[in-house]
Every structure is written in C-alpha cells, then in structure tokens.
C-alpha cells in the first residue's frame, strides 16, 4: 500500500501541484517570520550583551526628581573590589539631518554624557568640551553625513540648539545597534540638560578581577541609605538577562501578529487540500474499490491516502522553509529601505525553525486529507462496477446543515455579546467570529444554490454557456463551498478591517473639525512635552491673535489622583468649540473648572459641586465644577486655568499649543511660526487639514500593511479556484467531449469555464463582504466607549473594488483550466470514462 501511495503521488503530480504551492506559501510565511524575528532578536541580544560586558553592578534611581549625587559615585569608587565607576545621565535628544528633517524616531534619538574612551572610543576628532560641543556616534554620522567640524541642529524639549561636532565615536549601545542615534555632551552640560547639576541617573560599576558581582552589589547596597535611600543596585548579569527577556517579549507580539496571518493563509489552504483529495478520491473510485476487492482493508486504504498527503506535506514544508529564508532576507531589506530601525547581523536560521516548517507543512496537509481518506475507506468493493461513487445522502446533508446552523447561531450570539462587553469583549468577539466563519463554511453548500440562482439574470445574455456555467457551479455544492470559502475568509477580514479603519478616520476627522477653532496645533513630533519657552515664542509671533498652551498637571482631586488639563482661560474660548450640557468654557477661571461627561458620570460629579484639591507642591484648596462637556480625542477630563494650576506644578509639560492667527491659516502664517521657532525639525505645526492627513496616512499605512499580509490568503484562494477548475475539467472530460461533438466550439467551452469560475468567485465574495460588514459593526461596539461619537461608515467605493477584484480573480483563475478544456481532443474525451 505504501508503494501504491507513492505511485499515486507520481501519477498525479500536476493535480497535486496547486496543493503543494498553497501549503508552501503558508509554510514560507511561518518560517520567514520565525527567521526574521530570530535574526532581529539575536542581533539585539548580542548588542545588549556587549553593552553590559563592563557593567558588574548598576545603581539606578526610579524617581528622576531624586538623582544620584557625585558623593555616592566617589564612595562607590573607593569600595574594595570596585575597579572603576561610570556615572551617566541621559535623555531625549532630537537631531536634524542636513536637509532639516528629524533623524530617527523619538524613542531612539538619545543624548548623554561622555564618560571616556573606554566606553566611547573616538574614531575621529576629540571628546566634547563646553556647552556648545557634541560627539556623534559613527552610524548616525554615516547616514546623515555629519563629520568633525560640522554644526548640528538639535532640540531637547523645543528650542533649537546649534552644536559643533568635535568627534565621531564607536559604541556598542543596544539602542544605536537597533538603528537609533546617540549624541554625547560634556558631563556638566548633559546634567544641566537632562537632570540636575552634579547628579546622575545611573552609576555603572566594574568589578576588579576576582570580585564576584554579588559581593560588590552587597557592598554598594550598604552605602545607598546614606546618599540615595530609594536607589537600587542590580548585577550586570541580571540586567543582561532582563534585557534579553524584554527583547523576547517585544518581539513576541510582532511574531504573533505575523504568524496569525500565516495561520490564516494555512487555514485557507486546508480547504484547497481537502478539496483536492476529495476530488482525487472521487476520480479513483474504481481503483480504490478494486483494492478493497482484492483484500485491502479500510485502514490500509485510509493510510494510503494519508501517505500521499504526507509526501505532499514534506515536499511543501521543505520548499516552504527554503522560500521562508528568502522572505526573511527580503523583509529585512524592505523594512530597512523604508526607514525602519533594524540591527545589523547575519540571518539566524535555527534548527527549530526547520522543524516547525516541516511540522506545519505535514500537519496541515495530513489534517486536511483525513476526512477524504476516511471517505475513501468507505467505498464498497461493489463500486468497482461503476465509475461514479454514490452521492451524499440526504441524512448527511441534513446533519451538515444542522451543525452549520448551530455553529453560525452560536457565533452570532458571541459576536453580539462581545460587542457590548467592556472587559474581555475582544476575546469573546474573536471567538464568536471564528465560530461564525466555520458555521458559514459548513452551511455554504446550502447557501450556494439560492445565491448562484440569483446570478441567473447576469448569465442569461451568455445563452447556453451561461446556463451550463450556472448548473456546473452548483452541481457539486461541497466542492463549490470549499472553493468559495477560501476566498470568503480573506475578503471577510479585509472588509472588516477596511470598514473599521475608514469609520474611525471619518469620526476623528469630524471631531477635529468640530472641536478645533484654532488655525494651528503645535506639538513635538516625538510625543514629548514642549518646553514652556515655545508657548512664549508663539504668543509673541507677528500675526498670532490668540494662543494657549494645553498643559498636563498632576493633582489629588476629591481624594483621588487625577491628571488635569491646564489652558489659558482668556483665549481658550476662541480656540476650542466644545459641546456643553451645562455651563461653558467661560467657567474656566480661577478656582472654577469644567469636566467631560464621562469623568463626571464615573466620579459622581455635577455642575456647581465644590471639590477638595491638593496640588503637587502640597498646597490645598477647593475647586468648583462650572460646566460639563462632551469629551473627545482632542481634549477631555478636567480643564483648569493655567494661571491657577501652573504655580503649584512648575514641572508641568505642554502637550500642545493651540494657535489662532489674524486672517486664518495660510502658508505665510505657517512659515512665520516655523521661523519663529528656529525651523526646528522636532516641532510639528499643523492646520486642520494636516491633522486629518496625518491620521489618514497612519490608518492608510496600517491598512496597506494588513492588505499585504492578507494578500497571501487571497493568493492561496486563487490557487484553490485554479485547482478546483482544473480537476473539474479532468473529471468532466467525457462531458466536455460530448458538448464539443454536438456543436459547442472551443470559444464557448472557454467561456463556460470562465463563467463558472466567475460565479464561484463572486459567491465567495458576496459571503465575505456580508460577514466583513457584520463583524465591523460588532467591532464598533468595542470602539465606542473610547470614541463615543464613532459611527460605522460603509466605504462603497472600496467594497466595489473588492467585488471587482473577486471577479478578476475568477477570470484569471480560469485562464489555464479553460484553455485546457478547449484543447481536449473530442474523440479521446468521448471515450474517457
């Protein structure tokens, strides 16, 4: 039986090719993801290990307001077993390239103090001295073109600084290895910029030879209560281990996201595999029945079909693994060219990845072939007398339809329930969506007849070929269901994501337009708070009629911790338009504040209520609620006057600045603001249109990435349509020959196959679009608590595009099978059994 199975694989190479391709694509996505994340993780871990190679113990202080003093550094340096100490202070430092653009992302652009050649060996120039000099890491120097002697424009919290580059250094800093940048100042300058003079945020200690890290740590911990009571000491080994765990955790979510899309492609591939083996079993009815007649048991027949699936799985898994290595290399190159910050390093191909690729390929193929294998074993020997196996029984179809209805109903209930839940609603909704998809797949044979019948008017103009195509598409409902369901799954996900994304974008656009009366919003491109000096410069700029810093500050309000939003009360009414249920923005002054309706409802507050407040400096007082408004993404929570809150919270940061200019927004006014702020690359000045474009570009980028990932599932579905049609043509060779013999020409045969493919593809598309819209509606229920004005918007243009793509898929998938059918030899086809 084993030899028989191998001969069958070799005999049906062409028919199994599409199955191999489908599994291979899914496996390549899995192995490519694993290789890519292993490569990134390996490079980051190596960089991290190098950065901690000279750190035996690190002393840190969690509260930046209480940094580590120089006296502690000196005392640690005198400890027995301490070979050297390195004290550091770091912080965000944005730098502009020579074209004035921000270099890197906010989290990755860092600054610090130069601590010596042992940690930062100079490749060119010298270390920085004085407040106007800096040194730059070599990787940033290469990609920006800055060299020794150039003037570098940078910013810490808003105002522009111009620094002279005096040196270019090499570093093993993990952040730089990941594509970030590092600028070094002399220690006194770095302390002034990032902390307090004479203090540090971390002290790294290197142990003398023969001194254990734990011993040195114990000695340091005895000193800490005298100089920094709340500071903590950690061994370098623990830091390296923790960093490795953090890297693994960060990559895990990315890995899971990519593997989920690979899983979708493999899930779609299951339909193709099951369809292929079902058709192969049906075509070999006589052969299998003869095997039973000459003594083969049911178990042997089942094993024979599963061995065929095993061979297909091994071939697909091995080729998919090799293709996945190439995908990982291409993925890294594409992301790097798009500006992603990726560490250097060779591709990391782990033995486990190869094993996973083979396991996935074999597992998916054998699992999908199991039901057809069982069906093959049930063929009675008497079937050898006939070339057609018995059709599905009424009882079998009734059981299938009942099961499908129950699964679909359970899925709908869970989706609706999850949509209305506040906690764990996404998990319930996700589980319901999975059940619903499976239920609809099980019901698809039942749904195929009425849906395909509805397409009859569209096929009528094609005459006899249109009628034959419609009848052929419902002749075998199970096969049509499996073929259409593969496309249905991909379009369900694509439609749901599109509807949700477009709805969110439209809602936020409307909120921004409705709530913002200001002409411009000024923020930091990195999400950091702006320096108060920026608001002062903006207010003094020619043409600015009104401006307000929107500032966050911490308080204790009504006995609970609360972050409040400070605004400049005299101007805010001309910059914001909020919907008030009670009161107005005029109530923001002195000890009067306004709150959004969600906060008021949650805390049990109402207009006119007086609440106790305790500011960060310890000052106590009372605040009166002067109004309640409908909050949004732009502004919500508690709004107070900056004149009231700022004196008690000197460290309050400006989240944004709202600006209104005389005559409204214009290019000239925006240029004036840009120049007033020193043409700072890290400061964003946006009008309403720019805010909308930024949101649109973010959502569109996310959608395009998701479309690219889901394209794998759609491609696998296309292979399924091709496979089904090709094998269907082989099955119907006799029938097609008879049609040719009675006058159907080659063009008509091609047209019949194409229309059949078109009908099946559009059937899957209609189901996918309907399910996608329903799931998008349900996801809206999860979004609405965070975005109360969310309303579902149906992008009819994109839905039309999806439908057109499905039709194109049907036409293209039929090209080869239609050509093959038209070229059949009429006499040979008539003789075929």
Tab-separated table of C-alpha atoms in Angstrom, residues 1 4-5 8 12 277-306 308 371-387 389:
chain	number	residue	atom	x	y	z
A	1	UNK	CA	0.000	0.000	0.000
A	4	UNK	CA	0.811	2.298	-4.221
A	5	UNK	CA	0.575	5.642	-2.439
A	8	UNK	CA	-0.274	7.702	-6.989
A	12	UNK	CA	-0.926	12.894	-10.137
A	277	UNK	CA	-8.007	14.946	-2.065
A	278	UNK	CA	-11.802	14.703	-2.165
A	279	UNK	CA	-11.695	15.072	-5.934
A	280	UNK	CA	-8.777	12.643	-6.273
A	281	UNK	CA	-10.660	10.051	-4.221
A	282	UNK	CA	-13.773	10.558	-6.355
A	283	UNK	CA	-11.726	10.140	-9.548
A	284	UNK	CA	-10.130	6.928	-8.220
A	285	UNK	CA	-13.341	5.288	-7.053
A	286	UNK	CA	-12.800	2.214	-9.219
A	287	UNK	CA	-9.146	1.894	-8.256
A	288	UNK	CA	-9.845	2.106	-4.504
A	289	UNK	CA	-12.815	-0.233	-4.746
A	290	UNK	CA	-10.678	-2.792	-6.638
A	291	UNK	CA	-8.057	-2.558	-3.883
A	292	UNK	CA	-10.791	-3.357	-1.394
A	293	UNK	CA	-11.991	-6.219	-3.597
A	294	UNK	CA	-8.537	-7.836	-3.700
A	295	UNK	CA	-8.153	-7.703	0.082
A	296	UNK	CA	-7.122	-4.201	1.199
A	297	UNK	CA	-8.735	-3.219	4.492
A	298	UNK	CA	-10.376	0.138	5.217
A	299	UNK	CA	-7.454	1.084	7.440
A	300	UNK	CA	-4.963	0.330	4.636
A	301	UNK	CA	-6.907	2.484	2.174
A	302	UNK	CA	-7.039	5.355	4.705
A	303	UNK	CA	-3.317	5.058	5.339
A	304	UNK	CA	-2.638	5.011	1.598
A	305	UNK	CA	-4.373	8.393	1.117
A	306	UNK	CA	-2.683	9.828	4.233
A	308	UNK	CA	0.065	10.671	-0.227
A	371	UNK	CA	-11.732	13.287	6.003
A	372	UNK	CA	-11.211	12.453	2.317
A	373	UNK	CA	-9.112	9.465	3.456
A	374	UNK	CA	-11.932	8.208	5.673
A	375	UNK	CA	-14.379	8.749	2.824
A	376	UNK	CA	-12.108	6.702	0.535
A	377	UNK	CA	-12.052	3.830	3.014
A	378	UNK	CA	-15.842	3.640	2.989
A	379	UNK	CA	-16.011	2.911	-0.758
A	380	UNK	CA	-17.553	-0.578	-1.046
A	381	UNK	CA	-15.951	-3.151	-3.385
A	382	UNK	CA	-19.157	-3.265	-5.433
A	383	UNK	CA	-18.412	0.334	-6.517
A	384	UNK	CA	-15.788	-1.163	-8.812
A	385	UNK	CA	-18.702	-1.982	-11.097
A	386	UNK	CA	-19.422	1.733	-11.575
A	387	UNK	CA	-17.241	4.752	-12.332
A	389	UNK	CA	-19.334	6.909	-6.444
